[in-house]
Each structure stands twice: as structure tokens, then as C-alpha cells.
Short mmCIF file of C-alpha atoms in Angstrom, two decimals:
data_model
loop_
_atom_site.label_atom_id
_atom_site.label_comp_id
_atom_site.label_asym_id
_atom_site.label_seq_id
_atom_site.Cartn_x
_atom_site.Cartn_y
_atom_site.Cartn_z
CA MET A 1 186.73 159.66 152.11
CA LYS A 2 184.30 157.43 150.32
CA LYS A 3 181.49 158.24 152.73
CA ARG A 4 182.21 161.95 152.51
CA LEU A 5 182.07 161.92 148.70
CA SER A 6 178.81 159.99 148.79
CA ARG A 7 177.32 162.47 151.24
CA LEU A 8 178.44 165.42 149.14
CA ALA A 9 176.98 163.88 145.99
CA ALA A 10 173.69 163.13 147.76
CA ALA A 11 173.53 166.65 149.16
CA LEU A 12 174.25 168.10 145.71
CA LEU A 13 171.51 166.00 144.10
CA ALA A 14 169.02 167.03 146.79
CA ALA A 15 169.88 170.68 146.24
CA ALA A 16 169.33 170.25 142.50
CA LEU A 17 165.91 168.73 143.08
CA LEU A 18 164.93 171.53 145.46
CA ALA A 19 166.16 174.15 143.00
CA GLY A 20 164.20 172.56 140.17
CA CYS A 21 161.01 172.39 142.22
CA GLY A 22 161.48 175.97 143.38
CA GLY A 23 161.99 177.23 139.82
CA SER A 24 158.95 175.30 138.61
CA SER A 25 156.73 176.65 141.38
CA ALA A 26 157.98 180.19 140.76
CA ALA A 27 157.20 179.87 137.07
CA ASN A 28 153.70 178.57 137.83
CA SER A 29 153.05 181.39 140.30
CA THR A 30 154.04 184.08 137.80
CA ALA A 31 152.43 182.47 134.73
CA ALA A 32 149.09 184.11 135.43
CA THR A 33 150.81 187.51 135.57
CA TYR A 34 153.03 187.36 132.51
CA ASP A 35 151.53 184.79 130.13
CA MET A 36 148.87 185.90 127.73
CA ASN A 37 147.37 184.50 124.58
CA LEU A 38 145.59 187.14 122.56
CA SER A 39 143.69 186.29 119.40
CA GLN A 40 141.56 188.58 117.30
CA GLU A 41 140.52 189.34 113.76
CA ALA A 42 142.09 192.69 112.97
CA ALA A 43 140.28 195.32 110.95
CA VAL A 44 141.31 195.11 107.31
CA ALA A 45 142.42 198.44 105.94
CA GLU A 46 142.69 199.34 102.28
CA GLY A 47 146.22 199.16 100.98
CA GLY A 48 147.64 196.73 103.53
CA GLY A 49 147.37 195.27 107.00
CA GLU A 50 148.56 196.80 110.25
CA SER A 51 149.29 194.93 113.46
CA SER A 52 146.94 195.74 116.32
CA LEU A 53 148.91 193.72 118.91
CA MET A 54 152.56 194.72 118.57
CA PRO A 55 153.58 198.05 120.13
CA GLU A 56 155.13 200.68 117.90
CA ASP A 57 158.67 200.13 119.23
CA VAL A 58 159.58 196.70 120.59
CA SER A 59 163.26 197.51 121.13
CA THR A 60 162.99 200.10 123.92
CA GLY A 61 161.69 200.27 127.48
CA GLU A 62 159.79 197.40 128.99
CA ASN A 63 158.97 195.94 125.57
CA ALA A 64 162.64 195.04 125.06
CA GLN A 65 162.57 192.89 128.22
CA GLN A 66 159.48 190.93 127.20
CA LYS A 67 159.66 187.64 125.33
CA ILE A 68 156.58 187.59 123.09
CA ILE A 69 155.77 185.22 120.23
CA TYR A 70 153.78 186.91 117.45
CA ARG A 71 151.76 184.93 114.90
CA ALA A 72 149.52 186.11 112.06
CA ASP A 73 147.23 184.56 109.45
CA MET A 74 146.51 186.59 106.30
CA THR A 75 144.12 185.79 103.42
CA LEU A 76 144.45 187.61 100.09
CA GLU A 77 142.83 187.35 96.67
CA SER A 78 143.81 188.82 93.31
CA THR A 79 142.77 188.80 89.67
CA ASP A 80 146.46 188.99 88.67
CA PHE A 81 147.97 186.02 90.50
CA ASP A 82 151.50 186.33 89.12
CA THR A 83 151.84 189.98 90.11
CA ALA A 84 150.45 189.33 93.60
CA ARG A 85 152.81 186.41 94.15
CA ASP A 86 155.80 188.47 93.01
CA ALA A 87 154.79 191.21 95.44
CA LEU A 88 154.63 188.69 98.31
CA LEU A 89 158.06 187.31 97.47
CA ALA A 90 159.42 190.85 97.32
CA ALA A 91 158.00 191.54 100.79
CA VAL A 92 159.79 188.44 102.09
CA GLU A 93 163.10 189.59 100.63
CA ASP A 94 162.78 193.26 101.62
CA THR A 95 162.11 192.47 105.31
CA GLY A 96 164.91 189.91 105.66
CA SER A 97 162.40 187.09 106.16
CA TRP A 98 162.65 183.50 104.96
CA MET A 99 160.14 181.05 103.55
CA GLU A 100 159.47 178.07 105.82
CA TYR A 101 156.69 176.45 103.72
CA SER A 102 155.30 176.96 100.22
CA HIS A 103 152.50 175.20 98.34
CA LEU A 104 150.96 176.07 94.97
CA SER A 105 148.00 174.40 93.22
CA GLY A 106 145.75 175.08 90.23
CA THR A 107 146.49 176.20 86.68
CA ALA A 108 146.69 179.55 84.94
CA GLU A 109 144.33 178.35 82.19
CA ASP A 110 141.53 177.64 84.65
CA ARG A 111 142.33 180.74 86.74
CA ASP A 112 141.99 178.76 89.96
CA ARG A 113 145.51 178.96 91.38
CA TYR A 114 145.87 178.76 95.15
CA ALA A 115 149.05 179.41 97.17
CA ASN A 116 149.91 178.82 100.84
CA TYR A 117 153.03 180.32 102.39
CA THR A 118 154.50 180.19 105.90
CA VAL A 119 156.95 183.05 106.40
CA ARG A 120 159.34 183.58 109.33
CA VAL A 121 159.70 187.32 109.83
CA PRO A 122 162.21 189.10 112.09
CA VAL A 123 160.21 190.55 114.96
CA GLU A 124 161.53 194.06 114.27
CA HIS A 125 160.11 193.89 110.72
CA TYR A 126 156.83 192.19 111.64
CA GLN A 127 154.68 195.30 111.09
CA ASP A 128 156.50 196.19 107.87
CA PHE A 129 155.88 192.74 106.43
CA LEU A 130 152.15 192.84 107.25
CA THR A 131 151.83 196.24 105.58
CA GLN A 132 153.78 195.30 102.45
CA ALA A 133 152.24 191.84 102.07
CA GLY A 134 148.75 193.29 102.52
CA GLN A 135 149.32 195.50 99.48
CA ALA A 136 149.99 192.48 97.25
CA GLY A 137 146.26 191.81 96.77
CA SER A 138 142.81 192.42 98.16
CA MET A 139 142.90 191.47 101.84
CA LEU A 140 139.96 189.43 103.12
CA SER A 141 141.08 188.75 106.69
CA LEU A 142 143.97 189.25 109.09
CA ASN A 143 144.16 187.28 112.35
CA GLU A 144 146.89 187.90 114.93
CA SER A 145 147.93 186.32 118.21
CA ALA A 146 150.59 187.20 120.79
CA GLU A 147 151.90 184.91 123.53
CA ASN A 148 154.07 186.27 126.35
CA VAL A 149 156.61 183.57 127.31
CA THR A 150 158.83 185.76 129.50
CA SER A 151 158.30 183.66 132.63
CA THR A 152 159.00 180.42 130.78
CA TYR A 153 162.15 181.94 129.30
CA ILE A 154 163.41 183.10 132.71
CA ASP A 155 162.62 179.72 134.28
CA MET A 156 164.62 177.87 131.62
CA GLU A 157 167.58 180.19 132.07
CA ALA A 158 167.52 179.56 135.84
CA ARG A 159 167.38 175.80 135.31
CA ILE A 160 170.31 175.90 132.90
CA SER A 161 172.38 177.99 135.30
CA SER A 162 171.62 175.57 138.17
CA LEU A 163 172.51 172.54 136.07
CA GLU A 164 175.78 174.13 134.96
CA ASN A 165 176.73 174.68 138.63
CA GLN A 166 175.90 171.05 139.40
CA ARG A 167 178.02 169.89 136.49
CA ASP A 168 181.00 171.89 137.76
CA ARG A 169 180.65 170.52 141.31
CA LEU A 170 180.38 166.95 140.03
CA ASN A 171 183.49 167.41 137.92
CA GLU A 172 185.34 168.59 141.04
CA LEU A 173 184.12 165.55 142.98
CA ALA A 174 185.16 163.24 140.14
CA ALA A 175 188.65 164.70 140.26
CA LYS A 176 188.88 163.91 144.00
CA ALA A 177 187.39 160.40 143.81
CA GLU A 178 189.71 157.76 145.23
CA THR A 179 187.87 154.56 144.28
CA THR A 180 186.33 153.28 141.08
CA ALA A 181 182.92 152.90 142.75
CA ASP A 182 182.87 156.58 143.77
CA LEU A 183 183.93 157.62 140.28
CA LEU A 184 181.22 155.53 138.59
CA GLU A 185 178.53 156.95 140.90
CA ILE A 186 179.62 160.53 140.21
CA GLU A 187 179.82 159.93 136.47
CA SER A 188 176.29 158.49 136.50
CA GLN A 189 174.97 161.63 138.20
CA LEU A 190 177.06 163.77 135.85
CA SER A 191 175.50 162.01 132.84
CA ASP A 192 171.97 162.75 134.12
CA VAL A 193 172.83 166.41 134.72
CA GLN A 194 174.38 166.72 131.27
CA TYR A 195 171.29 165.21 129.62
CA GLN A 196 168.97 167.66 131.40
CA LEU A 197 171.28 170.54 130.55
CA GLU A 198 171.24 169.72 126.83
CA SER A 199 167.45 169.27 126.85
CA TYR A 200 166.77 172.66 128.49
CA THR A 201 169.35 174.34 126.26
CA GLN A 202 167.59 173.04 123.13
CA GLN A 203 164.19 174.15 124.44
CA LEU A 204 165.55 177.60 125.16
CA ARG A 205 166.98 177.84 121.63
CA ASN A 206 163.64 176.87 120.08
CA LEU A 207 161.80 179.37 122.26
CA ASP A 208 164.30 182.09 121.43
CA GLY A 209 163.87 181.33 117.70
CA GLN A 210 160.09 181.72 117.95
CA VAL A 211 160.50 185.03 119.77
CA THR A 212 163.11 186.36 117.35
CA TYR A 213 161.22 185.32 114.19
CA SER A 214 157.44 185.79 114.04
CA THR A 215 155.35 183.31 112.03
CA VAL A 216 152.99 184.61 109.33
CA ASP A 217 150.76 182.27 107.28
CA VAL A 218 149.68 183.80 103.96
CA THR A 219 146.94 182.42 101.69
CA LEU A 220 146.67 183.82 98.15
CA ARG A 221 143.75 182.91 95.87
CA GLU A 222 143.26 183.68 92.19
CA VAL A 223 139.74 184.90 91.33
CA SER A 224 138.03 186.23 88.24
CA SER A 225 136.43 189.04 90.24
CA LEU A 226 137.26 190.40 93.68
CA THR A 227 134.94 189.84 96.61
CA PRO A 228 132.67 192.91 96.97
CA THR A 229 134.05 195.23 99.63
CA GLY A 230 131.98 198.36 98.95
CA VAL A 231 130.59 200.08 102.02
CA THR A 232 127.65 201.77 100.28
CA PHE A 233 124.65 200.14 98.61
CA PRO A 234 125.37 201.54 95.08
CA GLN A 235 128.93 200.22 95.25
CA ARG A 236 127.77 196.82 96.46
CA LEU A 237 125.07 196.79 93.76
CA ALA A 238 127.63 197.59 91.06
CA ASP A 239 129.94 194.87 92.38
CA ALA A 240 127.03 192.41 92.38
CA PHE A 241 126.17 193.21 88.73
CA ALA A 242 129.82 192.83 87.72
CA GLY A 243 130.10 189.57 89.62
CA GLY A 244 126.90 188.22 88.05
CA TRP A 245 128.06 189.07 84.52
CA ASN A 246 131.45 187.47 85.14
CA GLY A 247 129.72 184.42 86.55
CA PHE A 248 127.50 184.17 83.44
CA LEU A 249 130.54 184.38 81.15
CA LEU A 250 132.27 181.67 83.15
CA PHE A 251 129.15 179.48 82.86
CA ILE A 252 129.06 179.90 79.07
CA GLN A 253 132.77 179.14 78.81
CA GLY A 254 132.35 176.06 80.97
CA LEU A 255 129.40 174.86 78.89
CA ILE A 256 131.35 175.26 75.65
CA LEU A 257 134.32 173.43 77.10
CA ALA A 258 132.06 170.62 78.31
CA LEU A 259 130.55 170.22 74.84
CA VAL A 260 134.00 170.14 73.30
CA TYR A 261 135.14 167.52 75.80
CA LEU A 262 132.03 165.39 75.08
CA TRP A 263 132.02 165.68 71.28
CA PRO A 264 132.57 161.89 70.72
CA LEU A 265 129.48 161.05 72.79
CA LEU A 266 127.45 163.75 71.05
CA LEU A 267 128.50 162.40 67.63
CA ILE A 268 127.49 158.87 68.60
CA ALA A 269 124.13 160.12 69.88
CA VAL A 270 123.43 162.01 66.62
CA VAL A 271 124.33 158.97 64.47
CA ALA A 272 122.15 156.71 66.62
CA PHE A 273 119.21 159.13 66.34
CA VAL A 274 119.52 159.27 62.52
CA ILE A 275 119.68 155.45 62.22
CA ILE A 276 116.67 154.92 64.50
CA ARG A 277 114.67 157.52 62.55
CA MET A 278 115.52 155.83 59.22
CA LEU A 279 114.49 152.41 60.59
CA VAL A 280 111.17 153.80 61.84
CA ARG A 281 110.42 155.40 58.47
CA ARG A 282 111.29 152.17 56.60
CA HIS A 283 109.05 150.14 58.91
CA ARG A 284 106.13 152.50 58.33
CA LYS A 285 106.73 152.36 54.56
CA ASN A 286 106.73 148.53 54.45
CA HIS A 287 103.78 148.17 56.85
CA PRO A 288 101.41 151.00 56.07
CA LEU A 289 98.29 151.38 58.21
CA PRO A 290 94.92 150.69 56.42
CA PRO A 291 92.63 153.64 55.68
CA LYS A 292 90.33 154.63 58.52
CA GLY A 293 87.04 153.76 56.62
CA SER A 294 88.22 150.34 55.44
CA ARG A 295 89.00 148.96 58.80
CA PRO A 296 86.85 145.90 59.74
CA ALA A 297 84.17 146.45 62.37
CA PRO A 298 84.95 144.90 65.67
CA ALA A 299 83.30 141.48 66.17
CA GLN A 300 80.25 141.36 68.48
CA TYR A 301 79.98 138.71 71.12
CA THR A 302 77.06 136.20 70.73
CA ALA A 303 76.14 133.96 73.58
CA PRO A 304 75.93 130.20 72.59
CA ALA A 305 72.51 128.50 72.52
CA PRO A 306 71.70 126.30 75.53
CA THR A 307 71.85 122.55 75.08
CA GLN A 308 69.01 120.08 75.75
CA SER A 309 70.40 119.03 79.11
CA GLU A 310 70.66 122.65 80.19
CA GLU A 311 67.01 123.28 79.11
CA ASP A 312 65.81 120.24 81.08
CA SER A 313 67.74 121.25 84.14
CA SER A 314 66.25 124.74 83.97
CA LYS A 315 62.61 123.48 83.97
CA PRO A 316 60.92 123.11 87.37
CA LYS A 317 60.44 119.58 88.59
CA TYR A 318 57.09 118.43 90.10
CA LEU A 319 56.71 115.56 92.41
#
């Protein structure tokens, strides 16, 4: 009996290994057919964004059988940050989405607020969210990607089914074990099978969550003037003039604020200038320069007369 149980357990383990290898090879052979990873920068339309990757109806026909993970990255700007942010939050609520990440920086006084959001959107409302969120502000860019994970999903389901069958067979063998050694060996194999089963089950849940809820990253920036988007030269020229004037006003405001911030240094500089000027005037008053005509003439250099020894040494000597 002991040998028969050992043989059955060994045969069961070998079958599990063969099934796992077969499922892995099948997944690899079909990966090139089903897996795709599309990435593009979608055309930005006025009044909102529209998905260029998701089909119109994902719940019918072959689309319902596919397991596709949709991701999007949207960049918006607005001169009214509070209104744009409220519109984004309303889009999250209206589509049954939920906020996974939120970050806000900047101040309303400086008009430099910056917000980052990561939104998990139900796949059936993915297009609706892009359209509604795109209307919250002026859209600068919209990037989308789609990854077909159907083969991976099917492979994980097959592995889980195989492991569940192995668990049931090992439980039957454990019930028939006659010795403690046989029971310990079967329980060891059962523990390994249970660990693999839980691991694949968790991976399948994570994959199913990514398929069910698409991920959309939204960036919202506060600006004093919108980025020119005119398609004609007069419109672009008008936007450029408006942007230049707004930039000049911002420069003047910044200069005034800088002077206000530095008023203690400016006050010290003015006081120091007045004191130095007073000292210079007092020095000139106490030490006036003489008139130009009364200045003494510069002394002329006169060479000294030669001495007697020098005169003798300069005379020629005759033998």
C-alpha cells in the first residue's frame, strides 16, 4: 500500500509538471497572436477627448471575449483652476470611477497650481470619462495604450483548474494513507500545490482588476493664458499678442513684489549712499583744492656737478 501511494503521488506530480509546461508553451505560442501593446498620441479635439483604441461597444461580439487593459494619459490646462478641478471630480463621480492617487501643489495667489490624478475607470465608461474630463479644460495631449492579455488570462485559468484537480487528488490520497510517512509526504505535496494555487489566483484577480478598471492619469495645470491653439496665422498672431501682454504684466507684478520683498536692503543702501555723499562733501569742504593758477610749478631735475676725482678719471692718460 505504501509503495502504491508513493507511485500515485509521483505520477500525479509528474502530470502536474507536464500540464504546467504544456500550458506555458501554449501561452508562449499564442502570445504573438493575441498580445498587443499599442501606444499613440491621439488627436486632440475641441470640447473633449475621444478614444481612438477602444471599439464602440466592448460588451458584444468578439470584443466581449477579449481581455484588454486600457491606459490613458491626459494633460489639461485652465485659467480657472477651481472650476476645472470640480469638473474633473464630477467626471469621476458621474462615471462610477474612483481616485487612486491625487497630488496638488502651488498656491492660488501665485496662480501656479498643479494637480496630478490617477483615476480607475470602469471599462464600459472609459470613453465617457475621456470625453467629460477633456471638457474640464484646454486639452494639450492625450496618449492611449491597449494591451491584450487574453492568452495570459486563459493560461492562468488553466493552471488554476489543474492545481485544483491536483489538490482534490492529494486530499483523496491523504484520506487513504495508512502510515505517518505517507501522510507527511502527501501533505508536503499538498502544501506546495496550495501555495501555487493561491499565487495564481491572486495574479488572476490583479489581472482581472486591471481589465475591469482602466487607468487614466490626468495632469491639470493653472496658467494665466492658454497655450495658443489657433490653426490660422491671424488667430495665432492674436494669441501671441495676448500672451506677450500677459507676460509683460506678470513681469511688472513680479518686479514690484521683488522690490517689496527687498525693501529693508533698499533702505540700507539709500542710507549708506546719503552718508557716503555727506562724508565726501565734508572732506572736500575741509580740504579744498588750491586755485589752478596758484599751484607751484613742478621742480626741474638738475644733474649734480662732477667731483675732482671724476674729472681726473675722465681725462686721457699718457704714458
